[in-house]
Amino acid sequence: MMAVTAGADFCYAIEVFKPMADAAVKIVEKNGFSDKIKIINKHSTEVTMGPDGDMPCRANILITELFDTELIGEGALPSYEHAHRHLVQENCEAVPHRATVYAQLVESRRMWSWNKLFPIPVHTSCGEQVIVPHLELERCPGAPSVYDIQLNQVSSADFTVLSDVLPMFSVDFSKQVSSSAACHSRQFEPLASGRAQVVLSWWDIEMDPEGKIKCSMAPFWAHSDPEELQWRDHWMQCVYFLPQEEPVVQGSSIYLVAHHDDYCVWYSLQRTSPEKDRRVYPARPVCDCQAHLLWNRPRFGEINDQDRTDQYIQALRTVLKPDSVCLCVSDGSLLSLLAHHLGAEQVFTVESSAASHRLMKKIFKANHLEDKINIIEKRPELLTSADLEGKKISLLLGEPFFTTSLLPWHNLYFWYVRTAVDQHLGPGAVVMPQTASLHTVVVEFRDLWRIRSPCGDCEGFDVHIMDDMIKRALDFRESKEAEPHPLWEYPCRCLSEPQQILTFDFRQPVPPHLIHAEGSIELRRPGRSHGAVLWMEYHLTPDSTVSTGLLKSAEDKVVLCTGTVAGTPTASRQCISSPRRTPERRWAALRLSVTPWISTPTLETSPWISHSQTPWTMGSDPHLLRNKVA
């Protein structure tokens, strides 16, 4: 529609997703462009040309938006390659005209902790013990996928810049594009000596041939005009991990190499020119140690969080006895090693998947504990007395963490495991964590509300039809549920005080009756109530609590748990229950209801009311939960 308004004679719009194509037809008609725009519901590679085809002739202007945070991750290169060969004229003009990918080499212990397992010191009565990763994990290049985050929320104190911002490669979309694998190198002199660990990357696009109209994804410290920085959640910035950290010396030239195939980008460092070296270029990183398949990047950060580990160590010291027989139930957890080093007589750990079993076996071997800790590859509810060598468990441990958990309360699976193994617990057995609690706070987001905000009229065009389509999609039950987000990336402010809304006592089996609570939340500050943030807290002992959510709140800022004081994101996500449309009023009544594991929170805005009480109801059905776990 913008092209026709700007003077195009006719436009062919290719949309492969049928619901969107149907909506596009209606939007075009509603805005009076039906005689100028034809919607083709196909993949661009399936479009036919000729008198009887989808298009009678080739186009002379190519307009696309095929990009993701990595630029090429949604198939931009092969799509452009095909379009130039089959759909557009030679010497056509493309909008956008050109894209350039930039990179900056940094040293960052925080970001490196998202990719590698650090040695973990444990102070015991016999001196300091250190839990070390196995050799394969140390040498592993890591997961193959890019880590896209909001770099603007990473403090500049969390990394040391080792290079200037380097333009790595450009793609001219007005010329024939190739999807073949390629590499591009840039020689540079490090700005400081250090350990090269991470490459931060982003791109910009020039909309016109002269480059006068530009759209940049640069973070604030590299942006040409930080005051004009726009928030985006589809196009963010990239974090790439080098296969291994490498020392660099200030002023000593080195080459940063960007490699890409048709969909992915990765980086390497080389001491000599790649053109002169002629060696085989590094293949795309693929995990061969199992750890990156079991632990995602936030989980690595969580395990490497020494403050968090120290909390578990202190709690274990208060509950362990010299004759303790421990059973650890969490996926790929190091709790069993901590329990052994702190003096447990015998330690069993349950790993329900073959992958986690193999990984933990390697870690135990690297720490010479393969004969000291018994690994049981079995679902916890299927444990038998023979698996435990006929012994009764005196200490049941869990972080808890399970790889299948998406929302904070999904880790309540630990409670149902505790119930299933009740017969194996000895008299006076201790369960850690002892209890858990679910908390919430109503917030106003600085930017995240935009992902649910209707478009209405956009650039002078009526696109309410698309808003209606999205609203209908959100009417499905699964689309009303809470969304997991790493909320440290999305600034917000509290409109209410944090409130505990449900507690779960792991010291007792799951009760047979419905757990239910009702109450209200007072909105104490003016603002727009965009959503309710929910998180879990695990009370290891009466004096020790591990939070997966709020660290502190102030009138103008919320600090959410990020795993360490420095801010490593946790694997235990926070989540948002939000209205299907962002309320524009300053005060809103909200109703929140939760059934952990089965149902997830929904947040509804009531019609305007004058008071500031937020009613909510909470409940969990143990029988439904058991059925889900089974």
mmCIF file of C-alpha atoms in Angstrom, residues 110 113-114 153 158 297-305 308 486-490 547-552 558-574:
data_model
loop_
_atom_site.group_PDB
_atom_site.id
_atom_site.type_symbol
_atom_site.label_atom_id
_atom_site.label_comp_id
_atom_site.label_asym_id
_atom_site.label_seq_id
_atom_site.Cartn_x
_atom_site.Cartn_y
_atom_site.Cartn_z
ATOM 1 C CA ARG A 110 29.225 -12.561 32.627
ATOM 2 C CA SER A 113 29.323 -17.810 31.888
ATOM 3 C CA TRP A 114 26.378 -18.388 29.554
ATOM 4 C CA GLN A 153 20.108 -3.816 29.204
ATOM 5 C CA ASP A 158 29.891 -6.264 32.435
ATOM 6 C CA ARG A 297 22.454 -20.260 28.096
ATOM 7 C CA PRO A 298 20.505 -18.944 31.126
ATOM 8 C CA ARG A 299 20.951 -22.321 32.839
ATOM 9 C CA PHE A 300 24.726 -22.111 32.353
ATOM 10 C CA GLY A 301 24.589 -18.676 33.964
ATOM 11 C CA GLU A 302 22.568 -20.051 36.862
ATOM 12 C CA ILE A 303 24.998 -22.909 37.532
ATOM 13 C CA ASN A 304 27.950 -20.497 37.350
ATOM 14 C CA ASP A 305 26.344 -18.114 39.847
ATOM 15 C CA ARG A 308 23.489 -18.863 44.386
ATOM 16 C CA PRO A 486 13.737 -13.039 30.781
ATOM 17 C CA LEU A 487 12.414 -9.894 32.415
ATOM 18 C CA TRP A 488 15.843 -8.485 33.256
ATOM 19 C CA GLU A 489 15.825 -7.421 29.588
ATOM 20 C CA TYR A 490 12.589 -5.417 29.892
ATOM 21 C CA SER A 547 14.317 -16.226 44.475
ATOM 22 C CA THR A 548 13.755 -16.556 40.747
ATOM 23 C CA GLY A 549 12.129 -13.136 40.574
ATOM 24 C CA LEU A 550 12.147 -9.822 42.370
ATOM 25 C CA LEU A 551 15.349 -8.659 44.045
ATOM 26 C CA LYS A 552 14.206 -5.162 44.925
ATOM 27 C CA VAL A 558 12.023 -3.049 39.298
ATOM 28 C CA VAL A 559 15.132 -5.195 39.671
ATOM 29 C CA LEU A 560 14.304 -8.800 38.810
ATOM 30 C CA CYS A 561 16.392 -11.789 39.726
ATOM 31 C CA THR A 562 19.196 -12.347 37.274
ATOM 32 C CA GLY A 563 21.155 -15.046 39.048
ATOM 33 C CA THR A 564 24.073 -13.012 40.358
ATOM 34 C CA VAL A 565 24.656 -9.543 41.678
ATOM 35 C CA ALA A 566 26.209 -8.792 38.285
ATOM 36 C CA GLY A 567 23.075 -9.953 36.544
ATOM 37 C CA THR A 568 23.431 -13.357 34.917
ATOM 38 C CA PRO A 569 19.962 -14.374 33.700
ATOM 39 C CA THR A 570 18.415 -17.351 35.422
ATOM 40 C CA ALA A 571 16.993 -20.491 33.910
ATOM 41 C CA SER A 572 14.022 -20.092 36.264
ATOM 42 C CA ARG A 573 12.138 -17.552 34.227
ATOM 43 C CA GLN A 574 9.705 -14.951 35.377
#
